Coordinates of C-alpha atoms and ligand atoms in Angstrom, one line a residue:
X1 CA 41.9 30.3 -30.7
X2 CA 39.1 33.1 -31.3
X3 CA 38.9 36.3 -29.8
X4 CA 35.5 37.8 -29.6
X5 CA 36.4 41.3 -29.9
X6 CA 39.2 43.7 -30.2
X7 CA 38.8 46.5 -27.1
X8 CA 42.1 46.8 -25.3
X9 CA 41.6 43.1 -23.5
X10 CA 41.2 41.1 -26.6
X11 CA 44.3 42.8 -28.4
X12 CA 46.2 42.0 -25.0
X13 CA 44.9 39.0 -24.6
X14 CA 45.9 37.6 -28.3
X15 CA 49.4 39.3 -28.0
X16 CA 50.0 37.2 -24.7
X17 CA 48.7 34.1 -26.8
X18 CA 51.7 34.5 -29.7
X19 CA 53.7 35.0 -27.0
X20 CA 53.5 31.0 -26.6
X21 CA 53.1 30.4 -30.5
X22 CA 49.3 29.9 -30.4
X23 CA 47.1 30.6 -34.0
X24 CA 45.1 33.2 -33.2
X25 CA 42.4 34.8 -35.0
X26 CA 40.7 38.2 -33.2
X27 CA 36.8 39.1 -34.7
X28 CA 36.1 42.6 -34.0
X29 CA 32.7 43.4 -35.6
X30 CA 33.2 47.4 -36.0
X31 CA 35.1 47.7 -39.8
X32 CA 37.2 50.5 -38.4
X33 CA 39.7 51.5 -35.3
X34 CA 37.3 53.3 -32.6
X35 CA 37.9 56.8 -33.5
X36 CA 36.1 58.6 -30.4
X37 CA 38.5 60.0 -28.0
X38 CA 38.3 59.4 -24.7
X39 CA 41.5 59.4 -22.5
X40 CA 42.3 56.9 -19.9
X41 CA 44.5 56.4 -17.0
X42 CA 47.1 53.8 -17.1
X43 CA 47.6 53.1 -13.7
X44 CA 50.5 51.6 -11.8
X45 CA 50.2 47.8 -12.1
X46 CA 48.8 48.4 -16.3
X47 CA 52.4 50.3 -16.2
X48 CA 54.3 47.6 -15.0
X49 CA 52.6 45.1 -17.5
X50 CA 53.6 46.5 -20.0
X51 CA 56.8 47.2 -19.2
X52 CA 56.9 43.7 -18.8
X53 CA 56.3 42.8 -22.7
X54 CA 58.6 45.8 -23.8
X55 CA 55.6 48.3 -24.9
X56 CA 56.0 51.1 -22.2
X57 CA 58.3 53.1 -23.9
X58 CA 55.9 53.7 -26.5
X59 CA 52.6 53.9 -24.0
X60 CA 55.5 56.9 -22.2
X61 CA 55.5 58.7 -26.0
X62 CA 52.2 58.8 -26.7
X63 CA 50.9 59.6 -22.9
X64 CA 51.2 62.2 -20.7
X65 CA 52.8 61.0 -17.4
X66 CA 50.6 62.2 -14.0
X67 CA 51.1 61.6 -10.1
X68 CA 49.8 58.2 -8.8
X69 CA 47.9 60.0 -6.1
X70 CA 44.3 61.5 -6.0
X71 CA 41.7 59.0 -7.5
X72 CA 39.6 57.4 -5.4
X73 CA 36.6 58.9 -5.2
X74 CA 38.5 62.1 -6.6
X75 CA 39.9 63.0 -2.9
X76 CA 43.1 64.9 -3.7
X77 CA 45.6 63.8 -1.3
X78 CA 49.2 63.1 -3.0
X79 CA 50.4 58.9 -2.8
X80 CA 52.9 58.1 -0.5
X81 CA 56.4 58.6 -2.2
X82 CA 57.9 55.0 -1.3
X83 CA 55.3 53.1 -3.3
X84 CA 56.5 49.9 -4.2
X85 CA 56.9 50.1 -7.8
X86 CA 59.2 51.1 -9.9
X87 CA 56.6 52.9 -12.0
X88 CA 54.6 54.7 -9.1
X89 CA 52.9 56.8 -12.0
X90 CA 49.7 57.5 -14.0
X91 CA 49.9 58.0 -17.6
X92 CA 46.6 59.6 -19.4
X93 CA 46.5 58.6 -22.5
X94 CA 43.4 58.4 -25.4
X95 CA 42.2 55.0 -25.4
X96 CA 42.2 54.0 -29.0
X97 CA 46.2 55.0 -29.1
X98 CA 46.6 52.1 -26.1
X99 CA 44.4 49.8 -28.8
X100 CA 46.5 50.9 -31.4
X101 CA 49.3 49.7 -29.6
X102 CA 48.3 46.4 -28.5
X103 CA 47.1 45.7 -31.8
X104 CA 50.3 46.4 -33.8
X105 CA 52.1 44.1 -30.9
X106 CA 49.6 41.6 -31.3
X107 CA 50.0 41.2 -34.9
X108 CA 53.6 41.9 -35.2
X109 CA 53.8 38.4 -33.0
X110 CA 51.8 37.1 -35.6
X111 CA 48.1 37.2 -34.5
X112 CA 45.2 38.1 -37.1
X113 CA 42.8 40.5 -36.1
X114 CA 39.7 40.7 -39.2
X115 CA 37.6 43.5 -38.8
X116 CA 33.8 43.7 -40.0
X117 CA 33.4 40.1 -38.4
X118 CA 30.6 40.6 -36.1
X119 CA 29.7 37.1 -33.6
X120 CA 26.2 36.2 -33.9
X121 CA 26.3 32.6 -32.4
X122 CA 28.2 29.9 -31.2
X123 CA 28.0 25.8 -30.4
X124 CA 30.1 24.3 -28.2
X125 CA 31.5 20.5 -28.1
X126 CA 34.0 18.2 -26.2
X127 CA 36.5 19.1 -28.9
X128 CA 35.9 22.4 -30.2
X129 CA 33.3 25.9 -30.6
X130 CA 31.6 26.4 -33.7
X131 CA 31.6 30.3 -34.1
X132 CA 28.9 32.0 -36.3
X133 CA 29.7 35.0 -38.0
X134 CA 26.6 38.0 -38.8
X135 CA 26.9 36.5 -42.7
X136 CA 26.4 33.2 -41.9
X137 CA 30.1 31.7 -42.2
X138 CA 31.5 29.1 -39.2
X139 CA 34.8 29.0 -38.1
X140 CA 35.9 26.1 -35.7
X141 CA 38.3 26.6 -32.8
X142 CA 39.3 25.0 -29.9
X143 CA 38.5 28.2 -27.1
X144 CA 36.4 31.0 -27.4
X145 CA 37.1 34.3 -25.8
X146 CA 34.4 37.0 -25.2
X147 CA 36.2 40.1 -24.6
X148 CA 33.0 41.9 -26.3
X149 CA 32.3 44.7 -24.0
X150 CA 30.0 45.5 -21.3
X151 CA 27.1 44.8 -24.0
X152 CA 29.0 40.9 -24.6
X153 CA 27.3 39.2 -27.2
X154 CA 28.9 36.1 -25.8
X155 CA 27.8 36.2 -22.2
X156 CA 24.3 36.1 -23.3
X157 CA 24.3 33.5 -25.7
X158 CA 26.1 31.4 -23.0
X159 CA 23.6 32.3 -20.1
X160 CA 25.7 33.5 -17.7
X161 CA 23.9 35.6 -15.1
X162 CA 25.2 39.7 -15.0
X163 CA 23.7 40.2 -11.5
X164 CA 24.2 43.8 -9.9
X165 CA 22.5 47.4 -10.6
X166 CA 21.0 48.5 -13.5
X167 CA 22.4 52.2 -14.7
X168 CA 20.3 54.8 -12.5
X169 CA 22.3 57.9 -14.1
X170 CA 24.1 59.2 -16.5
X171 CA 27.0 61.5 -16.8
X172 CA 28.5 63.8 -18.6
X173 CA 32.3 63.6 -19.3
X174 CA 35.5 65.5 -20.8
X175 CA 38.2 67.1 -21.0
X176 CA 38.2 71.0 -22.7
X177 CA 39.5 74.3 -22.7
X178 CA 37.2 77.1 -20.4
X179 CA 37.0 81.1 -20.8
X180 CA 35.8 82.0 -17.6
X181 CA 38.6 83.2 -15.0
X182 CA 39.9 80.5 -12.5
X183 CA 39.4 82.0 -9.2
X184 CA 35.5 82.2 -10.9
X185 CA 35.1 78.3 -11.5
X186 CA 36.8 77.4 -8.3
X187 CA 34.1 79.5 -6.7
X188 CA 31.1 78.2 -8.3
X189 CA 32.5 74.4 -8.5
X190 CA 32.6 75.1 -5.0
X191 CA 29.1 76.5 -4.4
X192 CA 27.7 73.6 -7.0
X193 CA 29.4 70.9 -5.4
X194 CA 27.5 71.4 -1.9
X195 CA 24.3 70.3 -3.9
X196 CA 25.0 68.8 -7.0
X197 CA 26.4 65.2 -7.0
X198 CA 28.8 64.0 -10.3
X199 CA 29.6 67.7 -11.0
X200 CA 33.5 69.4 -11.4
X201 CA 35.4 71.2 -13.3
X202 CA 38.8 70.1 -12.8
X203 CA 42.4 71.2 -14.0
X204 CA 43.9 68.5 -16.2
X205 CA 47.0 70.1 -17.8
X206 CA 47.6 73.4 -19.4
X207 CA 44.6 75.7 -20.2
X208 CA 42.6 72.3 -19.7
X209 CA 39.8 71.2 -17.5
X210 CA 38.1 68.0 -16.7
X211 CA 34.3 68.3 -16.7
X212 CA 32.0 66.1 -15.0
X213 CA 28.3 67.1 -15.0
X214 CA 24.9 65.0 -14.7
X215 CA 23.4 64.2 -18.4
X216 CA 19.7 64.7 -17.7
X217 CA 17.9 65.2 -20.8
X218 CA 20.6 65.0 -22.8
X219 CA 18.5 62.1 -24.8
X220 CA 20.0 60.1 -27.2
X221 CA 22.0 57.8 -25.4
X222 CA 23.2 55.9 -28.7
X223 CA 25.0 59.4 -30.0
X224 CA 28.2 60.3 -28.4
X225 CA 27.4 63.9 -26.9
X226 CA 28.4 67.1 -27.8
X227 CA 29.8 69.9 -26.9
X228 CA 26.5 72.1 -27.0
X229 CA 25.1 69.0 -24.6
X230 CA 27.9 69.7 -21.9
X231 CA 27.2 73.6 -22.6
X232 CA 23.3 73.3 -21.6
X233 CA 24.0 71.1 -18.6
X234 CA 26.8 73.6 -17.6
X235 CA 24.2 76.0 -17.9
X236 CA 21.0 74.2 -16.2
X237 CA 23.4 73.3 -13.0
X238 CA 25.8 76.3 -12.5
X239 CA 24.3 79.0 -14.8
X240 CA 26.9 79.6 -17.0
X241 CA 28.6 77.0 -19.2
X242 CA 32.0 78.9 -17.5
X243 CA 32.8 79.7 -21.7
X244 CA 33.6 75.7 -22.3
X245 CA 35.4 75.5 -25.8
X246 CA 38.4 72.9 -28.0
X247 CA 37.0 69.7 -26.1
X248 CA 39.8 67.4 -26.4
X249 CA 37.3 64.9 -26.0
X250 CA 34.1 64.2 -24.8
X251 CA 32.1 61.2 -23.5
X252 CA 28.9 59.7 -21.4
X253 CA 28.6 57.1 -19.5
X254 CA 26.4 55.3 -16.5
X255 CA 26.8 54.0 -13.2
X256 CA 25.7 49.9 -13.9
X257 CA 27.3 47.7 -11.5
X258 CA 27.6 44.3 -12.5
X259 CA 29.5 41.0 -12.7
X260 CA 29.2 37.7 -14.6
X261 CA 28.8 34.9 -12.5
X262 CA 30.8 32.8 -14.2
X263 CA 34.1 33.3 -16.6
X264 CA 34.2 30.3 -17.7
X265 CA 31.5 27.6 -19.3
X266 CA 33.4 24.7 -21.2
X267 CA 35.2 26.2 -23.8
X268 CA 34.1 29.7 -24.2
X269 CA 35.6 32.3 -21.9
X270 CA 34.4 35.8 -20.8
X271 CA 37.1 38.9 -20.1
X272 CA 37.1 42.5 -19.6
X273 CA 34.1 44.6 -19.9
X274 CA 32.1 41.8 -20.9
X275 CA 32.5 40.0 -17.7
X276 CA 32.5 43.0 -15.3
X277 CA 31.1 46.7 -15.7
X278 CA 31.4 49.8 -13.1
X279 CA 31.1 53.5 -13.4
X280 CA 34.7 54.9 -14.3
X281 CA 35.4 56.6 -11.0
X282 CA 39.0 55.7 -10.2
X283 CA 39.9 54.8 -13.7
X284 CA 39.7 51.2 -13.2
X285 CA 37.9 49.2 -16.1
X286 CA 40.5 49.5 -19.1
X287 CA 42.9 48.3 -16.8
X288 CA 41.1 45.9 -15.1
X289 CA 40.6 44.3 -18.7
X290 CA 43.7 44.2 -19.1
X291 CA 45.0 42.6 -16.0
X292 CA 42.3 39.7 -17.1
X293 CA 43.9 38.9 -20.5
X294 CA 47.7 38.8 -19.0
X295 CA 46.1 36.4 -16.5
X296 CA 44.3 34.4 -18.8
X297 CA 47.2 34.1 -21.7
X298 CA 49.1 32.1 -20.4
X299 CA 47.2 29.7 -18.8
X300 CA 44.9 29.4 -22.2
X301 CA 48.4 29.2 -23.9
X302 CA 49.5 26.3 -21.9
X303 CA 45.8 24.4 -22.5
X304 CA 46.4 24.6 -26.0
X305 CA 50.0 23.6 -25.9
X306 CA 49.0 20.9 -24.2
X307 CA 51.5 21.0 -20.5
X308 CA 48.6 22.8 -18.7
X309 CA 48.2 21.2 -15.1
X310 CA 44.5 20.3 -15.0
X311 CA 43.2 23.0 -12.5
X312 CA 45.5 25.9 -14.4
X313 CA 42.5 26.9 -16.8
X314 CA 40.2 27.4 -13.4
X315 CA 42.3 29.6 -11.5
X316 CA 41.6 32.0 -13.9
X317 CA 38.2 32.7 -12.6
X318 CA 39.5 32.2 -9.3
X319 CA 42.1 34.6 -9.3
X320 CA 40.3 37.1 -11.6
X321 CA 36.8 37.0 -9.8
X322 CA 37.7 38.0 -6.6
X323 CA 39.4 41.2 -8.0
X324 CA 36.6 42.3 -9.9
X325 CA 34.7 41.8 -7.0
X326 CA 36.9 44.5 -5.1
X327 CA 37.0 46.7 -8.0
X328 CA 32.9 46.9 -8.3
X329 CA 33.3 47.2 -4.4
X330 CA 35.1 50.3 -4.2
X331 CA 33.7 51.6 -7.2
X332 CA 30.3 51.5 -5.6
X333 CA 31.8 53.1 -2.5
X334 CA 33.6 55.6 -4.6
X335 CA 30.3 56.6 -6.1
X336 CA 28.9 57.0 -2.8
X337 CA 31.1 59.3 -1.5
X338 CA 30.5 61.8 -4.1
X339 CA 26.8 61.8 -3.1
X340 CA 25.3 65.6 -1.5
X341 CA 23.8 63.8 1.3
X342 CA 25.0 65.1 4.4
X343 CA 26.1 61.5 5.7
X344 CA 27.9 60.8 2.7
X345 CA 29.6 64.1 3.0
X346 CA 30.5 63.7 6.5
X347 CA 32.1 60.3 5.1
X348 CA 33.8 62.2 2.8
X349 CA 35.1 64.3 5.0
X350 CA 36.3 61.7 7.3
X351 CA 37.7 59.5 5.2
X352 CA 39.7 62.8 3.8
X353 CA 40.8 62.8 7.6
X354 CA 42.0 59.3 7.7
X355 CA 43.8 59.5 4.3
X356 CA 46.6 61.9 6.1
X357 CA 47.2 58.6 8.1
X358 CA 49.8 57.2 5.5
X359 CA 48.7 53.2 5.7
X360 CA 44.9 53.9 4.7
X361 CA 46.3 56.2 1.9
X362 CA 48.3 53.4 0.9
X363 CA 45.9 51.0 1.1
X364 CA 43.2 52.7 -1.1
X365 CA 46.2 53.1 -3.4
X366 CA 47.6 49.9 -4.0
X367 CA 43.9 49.2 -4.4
X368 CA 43.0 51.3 -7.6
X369 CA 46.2 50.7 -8.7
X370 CA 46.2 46.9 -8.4
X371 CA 49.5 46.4 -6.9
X372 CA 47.5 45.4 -3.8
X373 CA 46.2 42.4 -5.7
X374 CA 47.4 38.9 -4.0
X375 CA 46.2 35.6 -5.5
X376 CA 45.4 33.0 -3.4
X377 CA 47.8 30.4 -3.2
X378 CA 47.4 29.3 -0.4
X379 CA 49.6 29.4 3.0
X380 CA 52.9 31.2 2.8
X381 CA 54.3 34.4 3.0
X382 CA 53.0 37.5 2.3
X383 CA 54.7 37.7 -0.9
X384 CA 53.1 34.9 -2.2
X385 CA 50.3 34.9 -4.4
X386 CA 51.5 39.1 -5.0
X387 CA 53.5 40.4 -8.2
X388 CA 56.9 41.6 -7.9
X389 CA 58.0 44.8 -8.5
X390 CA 60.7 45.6 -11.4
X391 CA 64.1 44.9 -9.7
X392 CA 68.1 45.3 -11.3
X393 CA 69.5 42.4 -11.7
X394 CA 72.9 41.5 -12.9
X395 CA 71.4 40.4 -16.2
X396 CA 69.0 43.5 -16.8
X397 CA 66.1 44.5 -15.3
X398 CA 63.6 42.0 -14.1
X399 CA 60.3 42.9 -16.2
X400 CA 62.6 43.1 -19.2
X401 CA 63.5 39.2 -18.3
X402 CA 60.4 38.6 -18.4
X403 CA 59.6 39.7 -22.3
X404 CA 58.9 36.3 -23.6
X405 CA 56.1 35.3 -21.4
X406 CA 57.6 32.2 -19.5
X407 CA 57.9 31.5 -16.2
X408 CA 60.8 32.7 -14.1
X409 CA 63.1 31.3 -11.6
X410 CA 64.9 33.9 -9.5
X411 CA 67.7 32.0 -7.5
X412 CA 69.9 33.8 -5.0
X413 CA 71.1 30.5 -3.7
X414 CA 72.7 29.8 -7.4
X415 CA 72.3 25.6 -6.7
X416 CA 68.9 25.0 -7.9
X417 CA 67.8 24.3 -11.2
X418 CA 64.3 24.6 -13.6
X419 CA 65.8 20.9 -15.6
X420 CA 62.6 19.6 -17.1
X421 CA 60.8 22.9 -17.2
X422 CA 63.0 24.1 -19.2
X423 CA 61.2 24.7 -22.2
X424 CA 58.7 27.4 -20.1
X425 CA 60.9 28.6 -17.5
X426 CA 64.1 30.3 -17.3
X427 CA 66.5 30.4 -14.6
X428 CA 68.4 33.4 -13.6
X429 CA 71.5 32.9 -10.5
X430 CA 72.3 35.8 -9.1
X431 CA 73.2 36.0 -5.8
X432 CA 72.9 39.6 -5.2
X433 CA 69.1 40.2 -6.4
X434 CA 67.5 42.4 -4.2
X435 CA 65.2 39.9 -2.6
X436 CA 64.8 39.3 1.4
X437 CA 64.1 36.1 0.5
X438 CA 66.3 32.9 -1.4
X439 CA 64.6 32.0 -4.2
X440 CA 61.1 32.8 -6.2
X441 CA 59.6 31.2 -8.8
X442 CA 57.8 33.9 -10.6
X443 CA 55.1 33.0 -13.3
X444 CA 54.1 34.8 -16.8
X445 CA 51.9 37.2 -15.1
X446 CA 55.4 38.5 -13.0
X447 CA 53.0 36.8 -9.7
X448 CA 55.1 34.7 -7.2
X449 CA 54.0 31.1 -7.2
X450 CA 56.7 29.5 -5.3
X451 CA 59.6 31.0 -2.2
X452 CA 62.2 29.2 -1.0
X453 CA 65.4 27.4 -1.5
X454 CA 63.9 23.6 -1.4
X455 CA 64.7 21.6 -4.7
X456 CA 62.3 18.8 -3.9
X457 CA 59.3 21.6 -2.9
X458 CA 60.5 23.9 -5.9
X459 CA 59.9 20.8 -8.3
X460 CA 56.5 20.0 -6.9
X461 CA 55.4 23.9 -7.3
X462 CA 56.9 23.7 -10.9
X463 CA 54.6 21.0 -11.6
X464 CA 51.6 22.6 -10.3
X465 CA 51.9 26.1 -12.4
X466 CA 53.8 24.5 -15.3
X467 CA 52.9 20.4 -15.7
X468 CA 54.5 17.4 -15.8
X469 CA 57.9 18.0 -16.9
X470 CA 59.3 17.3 -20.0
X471 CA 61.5 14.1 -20.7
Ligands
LIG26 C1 33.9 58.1 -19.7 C2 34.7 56.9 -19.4 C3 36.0 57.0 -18.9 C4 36.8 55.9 -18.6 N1 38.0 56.0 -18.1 C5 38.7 54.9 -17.8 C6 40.0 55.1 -17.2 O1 40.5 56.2 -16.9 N2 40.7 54.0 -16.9 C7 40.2 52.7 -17.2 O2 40.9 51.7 -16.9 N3 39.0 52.6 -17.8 C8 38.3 53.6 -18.1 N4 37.0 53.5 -18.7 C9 36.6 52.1 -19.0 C10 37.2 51.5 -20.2 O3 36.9 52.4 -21.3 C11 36.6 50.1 -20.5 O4 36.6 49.4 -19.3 C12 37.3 49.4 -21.6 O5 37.1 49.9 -22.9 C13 37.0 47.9 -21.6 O6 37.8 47.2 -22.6 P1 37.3 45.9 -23.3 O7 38.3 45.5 -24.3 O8 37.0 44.9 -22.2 O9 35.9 46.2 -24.0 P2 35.6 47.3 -25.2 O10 36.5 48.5 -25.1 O11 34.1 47.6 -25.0 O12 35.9 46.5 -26.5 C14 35.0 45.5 -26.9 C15 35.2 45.3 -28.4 O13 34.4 44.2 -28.9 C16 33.7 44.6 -30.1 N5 32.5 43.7 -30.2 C17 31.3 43.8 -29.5 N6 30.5 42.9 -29.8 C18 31.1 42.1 -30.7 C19 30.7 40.9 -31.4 N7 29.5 40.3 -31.3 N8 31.6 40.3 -32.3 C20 32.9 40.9 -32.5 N9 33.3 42.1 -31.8 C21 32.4 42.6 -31.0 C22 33.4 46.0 -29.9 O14 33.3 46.7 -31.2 C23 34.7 46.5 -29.2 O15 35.7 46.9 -30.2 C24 36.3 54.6 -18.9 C25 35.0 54.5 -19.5 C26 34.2 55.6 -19.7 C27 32.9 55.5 -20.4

């Protein structure tokens, strides 16, 4: 298997492949680790994940642990306290220490990550892709990954249509220490902020401020900016640059909308930024990469390892599509709402109003977070087709049962059984789970595929996530 790329979904994305023992070999064309800084927010669901393969203990070292509250469209209302989750947090945390650590887990299971490999070309067949490298060697592999960024080298060589908006501005954005007085920035943010759309100058943390402000002749958009850059827009849009100094980091970015229309052609696959881009509002794209790789592991896994069911490979892009699709959704509404114009304020405020009403609060929630996300599996309960939250058991906690990447019977009734399946699923008795319901088959991903307490309808769910079963 070959990875196109090693942003945060590729190094997830071959981690979740050694997980099931598959060769993996990830091409990253830049010869060293990304050493801008630019700090991201982990949110709830990215959390859970990685509880999930054992890595959030280190993601809780390295990040600094926020409320889950006050993201979309910036609108600073607290989350409810009885979120579903066991991690109802943010963590911010510089995004090259997140690729740091998915890297080191991907190749301490044994994947190889070779840097200075840029993808120029590929060729696909019925058996196999040929992929090019920039000096001209091939390697042969059976699947191809693009997880190359919004920029994917792979989604254009296969065709696939990026339909959406093209950037129509650019932004200013960072995090740094400010000399002026507080009760002075809240003042002028506040005057600025009835005329100025993408502009604030936000506490985040001790003696530190975010800063958002419109890039406007700031021209090189190859070079990241500077802080003299933030300094002169400070300066063209409030009149004083409020003393900005120390930027912890410092970045630019755009407001393109789009999505691929497919993830899939043949053998080659698109994930990540390469298959969907949005403006960051809401802090969703890192972790929406993410989500794509611990989707598409498995399933690429059990193609390889030959017990996929025939359809498994597809879901991918039909469980994955739709939730990009929401994300670029209520980015683009996100984006609206910090518009000046009147009827976007007046949006605003309402929809401020109608956030005190705890279920639309929750709602918009479990939305950027992504524990909202429900799979279509068709008919069944509401739980079906969702994740399920980290739970004691009498064996440990859940997510930590879940380490190894296989599937997951969870079986208050303590009479059924995984016998044939063994080799990808566990099963775990325990009568006292706390589940309203009897049983669950839970697969990889922690998503429920299967409830109830039927052997014959358990067996014939067992065969459509995990195959045929062994003899
Ligand atoms: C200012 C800003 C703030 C943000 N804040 C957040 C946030 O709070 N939360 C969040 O979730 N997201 C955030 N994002 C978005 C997030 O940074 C991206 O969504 C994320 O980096 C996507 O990861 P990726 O692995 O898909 O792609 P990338 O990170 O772009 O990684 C792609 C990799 O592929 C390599 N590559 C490219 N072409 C080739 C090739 N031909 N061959 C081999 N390798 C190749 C690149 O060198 C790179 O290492 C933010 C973005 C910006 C700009």
């Amino acid at each position: 298997m070959i990875i196109a790329g090693c942003g945060p979904t590729g190094a997830m994305l071959a981690a979740e492949l050694r997980l099931h023992d598959v060769r993996v070999l990830v091409l990253e064309k830049d010869t060293e680790p990304v050493s801008f800084v630019r700090i991201v927010g982990l949110h709830i669901r990215s959390l859970e994940l990685m509880a999930m393969r054992g890595l959030l203990e280190r993601i809780l070292e390295r990040g600094r642990q926020r409320p889950a509250g006050g993201f979309f469209a910036a609108i600073n209302k607290p989350a409810p306290e009885d979120l579903d989750s066991a991690h109802a947090y943010l963590v911010g945390i510089p995004q090259p220490v997140i690729v740091h650590l998915l890297e080191e887990h991907a190749t301490a299971l044994g994947a190889q990550i070779r840097r200075g490999c840029a993808v120029t070309d590929f060729e696909q067949d019925d058996d196999g892709v040929t992929v090019v490298l920039a000096d001209g060697e091939q390697l042969r592999t059976r699947y191809l990954v693009g997880c190359d960024g919004g920029r994917s080298t792979i989604r254009k060589l296969l065709g696939v249509g990026f339909p959406g908006e093209p950037s129509r501005s650019e932004t200013l954005m960072g995090e740094m220490e400010v000399g002026a007085p507080q009760e002075e920035i809240a003042a002028k943010v506040a005057e600025i902020s009835e005329t100025h759309e993408r502009f604030w100058l936000r506490p985040a943390g001790v003696g530190v401020y975010s800063v958002v402000v419109p890039a406007e002749g700031v021209s090189d958009r190859a070079k990241p900016p500077t802080l003299d850059d933030f300094r002169q827009r400070l300066r063209a849009v409030a009149g004083t640059d409020f003393g900005v100094h120390s930027p912890r980091w410092l970045s630019r970015f755009g407001d393109a909308t789009r999505l691929a229309e497919r993830y899939r052609v043949g053998r080659v696959l698109l994930a990540g930024d390469a298959a969907h881009i949005h403006p960051p509002i809401g802090g969703q794209g890192l972790n929406l990469g993410v989500q794509d790789a611990f989707n598409l592991g498995w399933k690429l896994a059990a193609q390889v390892r030959g017990w996929a069911p025939v359809t498994l490979l597809d879901t991918y892009q039909a469980e994955r599509h739709p939730v990009a699709e929401d994300v670029l959704d209520n980015t683009r509404a996100q984006m609206a709402l910090l518009s000046t114009d009147p009827g976007a304020q007046a949006v605003r405020r309402l929809l401020t109003e109608l956030m005190d009403f705890d279920e639309v609060n929750r709602h918009l929630i479990e939305k950027i977070t992504a524990i909202g996300v429900r799979y279509d599996f068709g008919a069944g309960p509401d739980l079906l087709g969702r994740r399920l939250r980290d739970i004691d058991l009498k064996q440990g906690h859940l997510y930590g049962l879940l380490r190894r990447g296989r599937g997951l019977l969870l079986d208050r009734t303590e009479r059924l059984t995984v016998d044939g399946w063994s080799d990808r699923v566990d099963h775990l008795a325990d009568r006292s789970a706390a589940l309203d319901v009897p049983c669950v088959l839970l697969r990889p991903d922690g998503h429920v595929a299967w409830i109830g307490d039927d052997q014959q309808d358990l067996d014939d769910h067992l065969s459509r996530w995990f195959g045929e079963p062994a003899n």
